[in-house]
Structure formats: structure tokens, C-alpha cells
Short mmCIF file of C-alpha atoms and ligand atoms in Angstrom, two decimals:
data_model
loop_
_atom_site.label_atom_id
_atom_site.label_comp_id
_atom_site.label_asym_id
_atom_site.label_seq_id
_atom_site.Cartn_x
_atom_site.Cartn_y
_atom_site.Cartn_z
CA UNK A 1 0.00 0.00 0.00
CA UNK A 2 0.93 3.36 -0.90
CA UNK A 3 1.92 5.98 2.07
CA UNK A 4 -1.25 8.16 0.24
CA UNK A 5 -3.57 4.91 0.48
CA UNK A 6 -2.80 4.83 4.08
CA UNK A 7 -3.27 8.15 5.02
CA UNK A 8 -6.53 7.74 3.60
CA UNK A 9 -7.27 4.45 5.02
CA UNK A 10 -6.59 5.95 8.39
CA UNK A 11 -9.23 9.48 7.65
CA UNK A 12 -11.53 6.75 5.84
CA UNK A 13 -12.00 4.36 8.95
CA UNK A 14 -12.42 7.51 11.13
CA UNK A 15 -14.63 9.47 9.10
CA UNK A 16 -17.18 6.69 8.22
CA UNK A 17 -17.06 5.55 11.94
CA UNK A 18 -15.81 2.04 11.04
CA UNK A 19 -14.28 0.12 13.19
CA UNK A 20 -10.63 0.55 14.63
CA UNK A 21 -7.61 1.49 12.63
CA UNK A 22 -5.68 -1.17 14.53
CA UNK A 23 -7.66 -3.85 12.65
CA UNK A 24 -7.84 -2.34 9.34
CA UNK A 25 -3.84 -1.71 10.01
CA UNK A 26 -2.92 -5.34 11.02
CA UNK A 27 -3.00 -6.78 7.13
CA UNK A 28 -1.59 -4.23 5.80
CA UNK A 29 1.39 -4.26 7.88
CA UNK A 30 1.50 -7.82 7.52
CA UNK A 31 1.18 -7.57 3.10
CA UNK A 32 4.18 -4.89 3.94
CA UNK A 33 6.47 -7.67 5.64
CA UNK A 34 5.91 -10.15 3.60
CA UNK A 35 6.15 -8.15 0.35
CA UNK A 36 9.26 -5.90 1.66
CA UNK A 37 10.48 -9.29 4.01
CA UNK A 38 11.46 -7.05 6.57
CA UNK A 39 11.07 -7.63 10.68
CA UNK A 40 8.83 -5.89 12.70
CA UNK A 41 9.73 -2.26 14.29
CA UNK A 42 12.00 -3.14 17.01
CA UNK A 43 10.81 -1.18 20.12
CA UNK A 44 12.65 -0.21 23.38
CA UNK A 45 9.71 1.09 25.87
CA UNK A 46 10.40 2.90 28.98
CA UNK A 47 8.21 4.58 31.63
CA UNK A 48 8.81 8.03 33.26
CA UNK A 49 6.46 10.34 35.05
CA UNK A 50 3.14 9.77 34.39
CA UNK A 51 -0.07 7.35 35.89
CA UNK A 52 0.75 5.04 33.21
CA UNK A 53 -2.64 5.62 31.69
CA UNK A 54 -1.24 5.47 27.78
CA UNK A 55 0.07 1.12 28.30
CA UNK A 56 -3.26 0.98 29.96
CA UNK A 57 -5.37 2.83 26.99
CA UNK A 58 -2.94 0.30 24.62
CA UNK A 59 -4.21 -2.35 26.41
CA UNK A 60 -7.57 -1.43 26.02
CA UNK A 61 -7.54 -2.16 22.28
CA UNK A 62 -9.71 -5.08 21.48
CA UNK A 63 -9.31 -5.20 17.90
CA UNK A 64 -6.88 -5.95 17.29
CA UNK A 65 -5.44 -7.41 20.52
CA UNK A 66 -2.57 -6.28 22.23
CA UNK A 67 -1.11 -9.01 21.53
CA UNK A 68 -1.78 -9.29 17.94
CA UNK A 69 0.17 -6.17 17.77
CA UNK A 70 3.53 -7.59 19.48
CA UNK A 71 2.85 -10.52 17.16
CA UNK A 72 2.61 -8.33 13.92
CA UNK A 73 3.62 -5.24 14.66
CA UNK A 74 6.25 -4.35 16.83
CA UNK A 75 8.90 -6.28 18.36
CA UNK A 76 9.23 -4.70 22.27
CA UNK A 77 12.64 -5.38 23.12
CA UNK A 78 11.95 -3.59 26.28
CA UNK A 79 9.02 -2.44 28.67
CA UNK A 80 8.76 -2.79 32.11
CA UNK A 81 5.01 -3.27 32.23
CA UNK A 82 4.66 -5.93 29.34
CA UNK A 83 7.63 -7.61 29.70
CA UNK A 84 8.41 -10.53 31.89
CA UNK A 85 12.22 -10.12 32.98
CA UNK A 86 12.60 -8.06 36.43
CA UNK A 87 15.46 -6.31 38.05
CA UNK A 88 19.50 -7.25 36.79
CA UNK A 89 17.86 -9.35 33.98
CA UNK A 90 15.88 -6.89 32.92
CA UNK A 91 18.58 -4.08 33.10
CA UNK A 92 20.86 -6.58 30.83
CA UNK A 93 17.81 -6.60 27.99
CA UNK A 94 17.93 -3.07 27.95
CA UNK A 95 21.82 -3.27 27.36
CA UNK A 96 21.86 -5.81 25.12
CA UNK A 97 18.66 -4.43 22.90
CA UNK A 98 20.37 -0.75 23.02
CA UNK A 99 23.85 -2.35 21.62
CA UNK A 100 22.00 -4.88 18.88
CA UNK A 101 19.31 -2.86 17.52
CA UNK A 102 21.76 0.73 17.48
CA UNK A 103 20.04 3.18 14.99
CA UNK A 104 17.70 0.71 14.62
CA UNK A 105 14.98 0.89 16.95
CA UNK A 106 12.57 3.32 18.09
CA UNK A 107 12.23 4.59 21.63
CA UNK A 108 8.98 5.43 23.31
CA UNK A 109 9.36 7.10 26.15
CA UNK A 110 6.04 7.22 28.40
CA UNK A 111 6.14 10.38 30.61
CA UNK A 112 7.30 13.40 31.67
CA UNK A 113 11.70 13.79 32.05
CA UNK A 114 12.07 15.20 35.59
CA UNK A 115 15.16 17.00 35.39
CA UNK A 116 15.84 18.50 39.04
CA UNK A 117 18.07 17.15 41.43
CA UNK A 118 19.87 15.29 38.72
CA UNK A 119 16.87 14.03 37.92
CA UNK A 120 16.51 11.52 41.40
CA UNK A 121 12.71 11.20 41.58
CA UNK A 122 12.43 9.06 38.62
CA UNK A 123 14.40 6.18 39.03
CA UNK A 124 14.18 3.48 36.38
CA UNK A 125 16.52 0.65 37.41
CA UNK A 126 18.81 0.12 40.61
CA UNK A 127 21.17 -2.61 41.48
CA UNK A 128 23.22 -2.49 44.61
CA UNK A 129 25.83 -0.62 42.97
CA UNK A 130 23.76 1.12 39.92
CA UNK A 131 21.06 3.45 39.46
CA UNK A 132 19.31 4.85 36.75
CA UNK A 133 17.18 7.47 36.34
CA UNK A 134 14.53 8.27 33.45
CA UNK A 135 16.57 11.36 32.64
CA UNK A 136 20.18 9.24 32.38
CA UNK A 137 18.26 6.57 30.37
CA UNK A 138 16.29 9.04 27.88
CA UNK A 139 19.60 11.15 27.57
CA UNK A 140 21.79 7.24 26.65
CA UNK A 141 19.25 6.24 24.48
CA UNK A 142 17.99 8.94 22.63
CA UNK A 143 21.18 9.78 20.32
CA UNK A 144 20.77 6.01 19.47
CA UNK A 145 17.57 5.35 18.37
CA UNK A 146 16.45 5.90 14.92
CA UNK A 147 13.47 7.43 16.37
CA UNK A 148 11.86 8.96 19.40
CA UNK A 149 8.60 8.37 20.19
CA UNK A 150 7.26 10.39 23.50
CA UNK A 151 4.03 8.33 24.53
CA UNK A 152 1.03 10.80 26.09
CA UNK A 153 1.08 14.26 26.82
CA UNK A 154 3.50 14.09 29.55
CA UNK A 155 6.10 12.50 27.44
CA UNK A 156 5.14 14.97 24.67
CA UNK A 157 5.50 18.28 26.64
CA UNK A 158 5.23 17.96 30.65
CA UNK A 159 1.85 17.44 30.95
CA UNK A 160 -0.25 16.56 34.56
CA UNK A 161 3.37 15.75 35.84
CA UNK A 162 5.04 19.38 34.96
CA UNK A 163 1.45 21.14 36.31
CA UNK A 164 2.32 23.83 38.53
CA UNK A 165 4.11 23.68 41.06
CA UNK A 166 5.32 21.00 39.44
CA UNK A 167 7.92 19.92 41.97
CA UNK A 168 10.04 17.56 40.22
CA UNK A 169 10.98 20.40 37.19
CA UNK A 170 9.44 17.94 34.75
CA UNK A 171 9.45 18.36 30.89
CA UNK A 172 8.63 16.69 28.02
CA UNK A 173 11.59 14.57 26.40
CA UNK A 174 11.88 17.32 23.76
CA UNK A 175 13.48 19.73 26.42
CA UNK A 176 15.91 16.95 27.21
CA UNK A 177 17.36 15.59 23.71
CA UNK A 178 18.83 17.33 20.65
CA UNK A 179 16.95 15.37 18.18
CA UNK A 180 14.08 15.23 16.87
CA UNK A 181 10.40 13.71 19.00
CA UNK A 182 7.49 12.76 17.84
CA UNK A 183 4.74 13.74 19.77
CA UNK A 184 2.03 11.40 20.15
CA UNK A 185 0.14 13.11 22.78
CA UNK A 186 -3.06 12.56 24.97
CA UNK A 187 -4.22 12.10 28.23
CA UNK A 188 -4.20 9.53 27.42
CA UNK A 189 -3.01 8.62 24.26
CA UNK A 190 -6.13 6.80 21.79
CA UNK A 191 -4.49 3.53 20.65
CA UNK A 192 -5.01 4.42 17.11
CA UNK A 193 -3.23 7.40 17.45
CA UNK A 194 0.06 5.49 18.79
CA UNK A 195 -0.45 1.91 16.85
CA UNK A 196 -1.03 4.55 13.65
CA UNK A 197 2.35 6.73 14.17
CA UNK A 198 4.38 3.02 14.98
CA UNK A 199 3.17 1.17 11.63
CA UNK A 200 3.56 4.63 9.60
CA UNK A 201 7.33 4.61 11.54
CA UNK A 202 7.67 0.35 10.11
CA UNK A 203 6.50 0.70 6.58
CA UNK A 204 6.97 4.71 5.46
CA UNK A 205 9.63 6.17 8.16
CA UNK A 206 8.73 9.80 9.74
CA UNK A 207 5.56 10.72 9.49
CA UNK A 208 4.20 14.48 8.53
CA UNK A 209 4.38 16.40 11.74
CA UNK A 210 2.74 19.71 13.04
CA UNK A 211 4.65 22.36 14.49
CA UNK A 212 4.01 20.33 17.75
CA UNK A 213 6.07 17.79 16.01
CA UNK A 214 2.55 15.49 16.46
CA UNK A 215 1.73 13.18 13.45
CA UNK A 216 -0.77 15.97 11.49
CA UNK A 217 -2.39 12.15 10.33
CA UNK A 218 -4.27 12.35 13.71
CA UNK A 219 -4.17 15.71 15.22
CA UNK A 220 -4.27 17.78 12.00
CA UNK A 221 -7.98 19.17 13.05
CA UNK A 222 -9.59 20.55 16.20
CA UNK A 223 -11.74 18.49 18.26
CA UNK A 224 -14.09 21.44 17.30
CA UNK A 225 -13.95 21.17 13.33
CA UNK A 226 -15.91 18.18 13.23
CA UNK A 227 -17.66 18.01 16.80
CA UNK A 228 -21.60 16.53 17.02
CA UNK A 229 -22.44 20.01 18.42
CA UNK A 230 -20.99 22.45 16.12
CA UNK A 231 -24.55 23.24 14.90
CA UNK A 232 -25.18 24.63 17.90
CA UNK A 233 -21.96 26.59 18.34
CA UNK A 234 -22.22 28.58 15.11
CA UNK A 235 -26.41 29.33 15.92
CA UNK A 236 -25.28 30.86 19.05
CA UNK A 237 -26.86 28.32 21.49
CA UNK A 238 -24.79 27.42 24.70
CA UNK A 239 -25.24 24.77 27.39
CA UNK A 240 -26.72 26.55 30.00
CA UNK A 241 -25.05 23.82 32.75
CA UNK A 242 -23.66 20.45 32.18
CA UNK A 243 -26.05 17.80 30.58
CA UNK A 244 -27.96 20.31 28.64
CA UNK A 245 -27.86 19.24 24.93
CA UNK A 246 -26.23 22.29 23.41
CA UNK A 247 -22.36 23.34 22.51
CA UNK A 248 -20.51 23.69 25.41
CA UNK A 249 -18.61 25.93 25.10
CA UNK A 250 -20.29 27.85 27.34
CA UNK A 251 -19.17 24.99 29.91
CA UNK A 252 -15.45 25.35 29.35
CA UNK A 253 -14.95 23.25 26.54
CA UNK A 254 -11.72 23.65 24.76
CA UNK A 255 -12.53 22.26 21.74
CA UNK A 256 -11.97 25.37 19.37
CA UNK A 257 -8.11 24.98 20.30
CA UNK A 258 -7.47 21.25 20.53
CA UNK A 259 -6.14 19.07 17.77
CA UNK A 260 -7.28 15.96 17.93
CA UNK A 261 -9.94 13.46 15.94
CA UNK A 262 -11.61 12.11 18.95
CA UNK A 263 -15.26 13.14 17.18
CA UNK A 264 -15.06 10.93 14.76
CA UNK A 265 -12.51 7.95 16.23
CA UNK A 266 -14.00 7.90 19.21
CA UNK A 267 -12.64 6.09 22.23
CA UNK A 268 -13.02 2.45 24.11
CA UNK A 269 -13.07 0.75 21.04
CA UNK A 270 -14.41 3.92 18.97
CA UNK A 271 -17.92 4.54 20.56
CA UNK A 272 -17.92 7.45 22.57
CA UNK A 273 -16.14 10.39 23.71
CA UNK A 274 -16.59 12.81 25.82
CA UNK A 275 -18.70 15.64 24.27
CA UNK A 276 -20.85 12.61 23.20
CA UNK A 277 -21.28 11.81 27.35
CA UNK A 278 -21.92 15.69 27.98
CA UNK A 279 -18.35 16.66 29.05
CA UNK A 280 -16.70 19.23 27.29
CA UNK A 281 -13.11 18.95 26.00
CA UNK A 282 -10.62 19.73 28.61
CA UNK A 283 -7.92 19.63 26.05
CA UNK A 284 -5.88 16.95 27.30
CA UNK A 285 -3.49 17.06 23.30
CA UNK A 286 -2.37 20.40 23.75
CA UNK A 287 0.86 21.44 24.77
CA UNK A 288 -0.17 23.18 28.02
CA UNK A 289 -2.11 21.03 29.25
CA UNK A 290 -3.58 20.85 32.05
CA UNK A 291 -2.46 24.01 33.85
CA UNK A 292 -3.82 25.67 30.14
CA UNK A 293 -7.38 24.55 30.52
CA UNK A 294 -7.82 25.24 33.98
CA UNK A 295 -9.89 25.77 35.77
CA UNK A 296 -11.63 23.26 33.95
CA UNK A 297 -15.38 23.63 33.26
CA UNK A 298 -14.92 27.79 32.88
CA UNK A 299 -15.40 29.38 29.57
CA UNK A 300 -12.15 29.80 26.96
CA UNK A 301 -12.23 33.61 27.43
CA UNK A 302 -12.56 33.33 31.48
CA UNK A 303 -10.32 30.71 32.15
CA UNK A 304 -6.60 33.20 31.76
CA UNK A 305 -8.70 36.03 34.36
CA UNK A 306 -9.22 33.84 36.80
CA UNK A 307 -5.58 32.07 36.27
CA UNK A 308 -3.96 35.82 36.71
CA UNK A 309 -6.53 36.42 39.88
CA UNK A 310 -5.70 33.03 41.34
CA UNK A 311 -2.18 34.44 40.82
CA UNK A 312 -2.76 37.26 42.34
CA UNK A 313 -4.15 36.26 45.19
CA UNK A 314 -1.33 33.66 45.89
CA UNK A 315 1.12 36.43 45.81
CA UNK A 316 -0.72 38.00 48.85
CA UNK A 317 -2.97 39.97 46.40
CA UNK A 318 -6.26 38.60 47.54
CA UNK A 319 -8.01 41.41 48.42
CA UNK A 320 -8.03 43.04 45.00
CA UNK A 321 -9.58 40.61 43.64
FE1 SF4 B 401 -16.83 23.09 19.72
FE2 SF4 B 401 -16.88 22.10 22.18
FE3 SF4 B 401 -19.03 23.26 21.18
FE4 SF4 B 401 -18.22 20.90 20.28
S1 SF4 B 401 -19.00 21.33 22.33
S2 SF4 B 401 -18.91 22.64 19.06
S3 SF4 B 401 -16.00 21.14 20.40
S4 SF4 B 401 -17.05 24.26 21.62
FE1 F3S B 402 -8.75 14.81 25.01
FE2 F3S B 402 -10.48 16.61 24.15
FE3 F3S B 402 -10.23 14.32 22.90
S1 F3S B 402 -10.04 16.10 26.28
S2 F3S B 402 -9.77 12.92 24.54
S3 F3S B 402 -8.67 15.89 23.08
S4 F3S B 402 -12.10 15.45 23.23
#
């Protein structure tokens, strides 16, 4: 398949509301081996900051299993949630996958960097007489992969972990390598969005970016473009509270600013999202996310006055305001 056939496969299976990408991506991948005889993406996986809520929204994908995408797919040299090696054994995969697979595999970093103190309050791996922290490991593996994934929006640019006051100084592996990341971002990320960017990686190489550096195959629109409720948005008729039927923008949704396709992929196996269960957008692609969209649930053009009062009031202020 052509790299224009799969762009379109992936808008096709979105627009008409079809089922998942994953599925309609598994053959194709698999034509692509066989015709091209080439392995699958070879994948070193490592967790930072974050809840861990992207592995968790992977392994929410029923179609195709998570499994059928390690068996097709990717091969995950490395991930301390999926794989089944702990402590020294695990630490000598990582060496040994980082030495064999040089310039060769990709690295998906899940989470925010945190960068003070050395970096100390994210610890990856520890022996009795080695430790490694996310920021060591992102900064030794970086320069040698052939590409840099950063999983969910703390990976991609801070996120929940680098909200204020964010103690840790976290950032998004961007701020912490000289190369090129692509952003697949999301709180968390849809499993389309990161099994998409992975088989684009395997059978095209980079794909097109935004300025965000976020594959524009996914978050080229705003949530808003084609949301259920624009109707209402451009006659002028706002939610008056939460559950009412109309746009909510009214209700703090950040929709006209977010790129993302959740209205038409939809989430849990493409059948809802949340404008469709009466909560608006809080944003959760964007690059400032979350301290951006708060306070949640405010309207766009109220949410930065009451940020500067809240301010304010925190720098002994209060009474002014
Ligand atoms: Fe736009 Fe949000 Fe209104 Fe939908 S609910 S039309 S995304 S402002
Ligand atoms: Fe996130 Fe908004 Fe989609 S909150 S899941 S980008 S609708």
C-alpha cells in the first residue's frame, strides 16, 4: 500500500465511523512484511512520570489485541510493564537491545523527564551498585535510536506531571534531547493514534508532523472542526449547565483549540467520547495542558482572568480581587 492509500485508510475508517484502525492496520502491515520481508519495528519502551494511563489505553484495544500487535507489529525489546524479565535481567535486555538494535529501533518514552536534582525522583533501574534514572536513560538512548517516540502528553511536553508547582521540574523529552520527537500526545493517548504513528514509523519512516512535532495524520484538526455540536456553536446556542444538549462551550470546553480526531474515532473501542457523554473537551493534546485549561469547566475567554486572579491572590494579592 501506498503511504497516500494509508493516510486515507486511516481518515476513511475515522470518518465513516468504522471500526478501529488497529484492525484495518494489522494486514496491511503484515502484506508490507511479507512483500518488503522485513522484521517488525523493534521497540525499546520505557516509563517516566506519568499514571501510566497510555500502556493501559494500549491495552484497552480489542481489535486488534494487544497481543496481535507484538505478534505483527512491533517487536518490544523492552518495557517494564509488558515484559516478563525483572530487576538485573531486565537491566541486561535493555543493554543488550540498546547495543544490537543501534540506529535501529525506536524509543517510546512514556512520561514526563524530571530534570531536578539530577533528575533523582524518577528512578528506572537500581542494582546495589547502579542506578538509573529516566533522565540518564532518555539522555543514553535517545542519540541512538532511529526514532523517538514520547508516549502521552506528559512525554510529549510535561503534561499533569510538569502542572504547577510542578515539583520535580518535569518536561517533556523534547526539552531533554537534541533530536528530533514525535509527539504522540493525549491524556491519554487513543491507541489508534500510537499503533497509527508506529506502523507509519515500520513501513513509510517519519511521518508528517505539526509544528508540535505530532503526526498531522491524527491531530491535523480541532476536536471542534468536526464536533456533534458544532450546529449549535455557530447558531449561538450554549449549554446553559452540564447535561444540557447544546455546545458547550459555554461549559469550558476547549474544543476550538485542541487538535485531535476524537469526534469521529472515538474512544473504548471507537464509541464514545466525551462531548458525546456531555463533558466538554478539557484539552488533554495540547501542549499546556492541564495548567492551560484550567480551571476546567470555565469558559475559553474566562479561564486566563481567573488564572492571573488566582495568581494574584497567591502572591498575597487577595483582596483586590
Ligand atoms: Fe466546539 Fe466544544 Fe461546542 Fe463541540 S462542544 S462545538 S468542540 S465548543
Ligand atoms: Fe482529550 Fe479533548 Fe479528545 S479532552 S480525549 S482531546 S475530546
Amino acid at each position: 500500500m501506498k503511504r497516500e492509500a494509508f493516510t486515507k485508510l486511516c481518515h476513511h475508517v475515522s470518518l465513516q465511523g468504522d471500526t478501529g484502525l488497529s484492525k484495518k492496520i494489522l494486514p496491511v502491515v503484515q502484506a508490507y512484511r511479507t512483500k518488503q520481508q522485513c522484521k517488525k519495528l523493534p521497540v525499546i519502551w520505557i516509563e517516566t512520570n506519568c499514571s501510566g494511563d497510555n500502556n493501559i489505553a494500549f491495552m484497552n484495544t480489542a481489535d486488534p489485541y494487544v497481543g496481535e500487535v507484538f505478534k505483527a507489529i512491533i517487536d518490544l525489546l523492552y518495557s517494564n510493564t509488558f515484559m516478563a524479565a525483572q530487576g538485573k535481567d531486565a537491566l541486561k535486555l535493555l543493554n543488550e537491545a540498546a547495543k544490537r538494535y543501534k540506529h535501529q529501533f525506536t524509543l517510546v518514552v512514556e512520561g514526563a523527564i524530571p530534570i531536578k536534582d539530577n533528575g533523582i525522583y524518577n528512578v528506572i533501574a537500581r542494582t546495589e551498585n547502579y542506578r538509573l534514572t529516566a533522565l540518564e536513560a532518555v539522555k543514553w538512548l535517545g542519540p541512538l535510536a532511529k526514532y523517538v517516540v514520547a508516549l502521552g502528553t506528559c512525554g510529549s511536553f510535561g503534561g499533569a506531571t510538569a502542572g504547577r508547582p510542578n515539583i520535580t521540574g518535569s518536561v517533556g523529552v523534547r526539552d531533554v534531547l537534541e533530536r528530533e520527537v514525535i509527539n504522540v500526545s493525549g491524556c491519554p493517548v487513543n491507541p489508534d493514534w500510537f499503533v497509527g504513528t508506529l506502523s507509519h514509523l515500520l513501513m513509510y519512516g517519519k511521518p508528517e508532523l505539526d509544528d508540535l512535532g505530532r503526526p498531522v495524520l491524527f491531530y491535523g484538526y480541532t476536536v471542534h472542526k468536526h464536533c456533534q455540536r458544532r450546529s449549535y456553536f455557530d447558531n449561538g446556542d450554549f449549554a446553559k449547565k452540564l447535561g444540557d444538549s447544546e455546545c458547550m462551550f459555554s461549559q469550558g470546553c476547549m474544543g476550538p483549540r485542541t487538535g485531535a480526531d476524537c469526534p469521529y474515532r472515538q474512544w473504548i473501542n471507537h464509541v464514545s467520547w466525551p462531548v458525546k457523554v456531555n463533558t466538554p473537551c478539557i484539552g488533554c493534546t495540547n501542549e499546556d495542558f492541564p495548567d492551560g485549561s484550567s480551571p476546567f469547566f470555565v469558559p475559553l475567554p474566562e479561564k486566563a482572568k481567573k488564572r492571573e486572579t488566582k495568581k494574584r491572590m497567591n502572591n498575597g494579592e487577595g483582596d483586590e480581587a
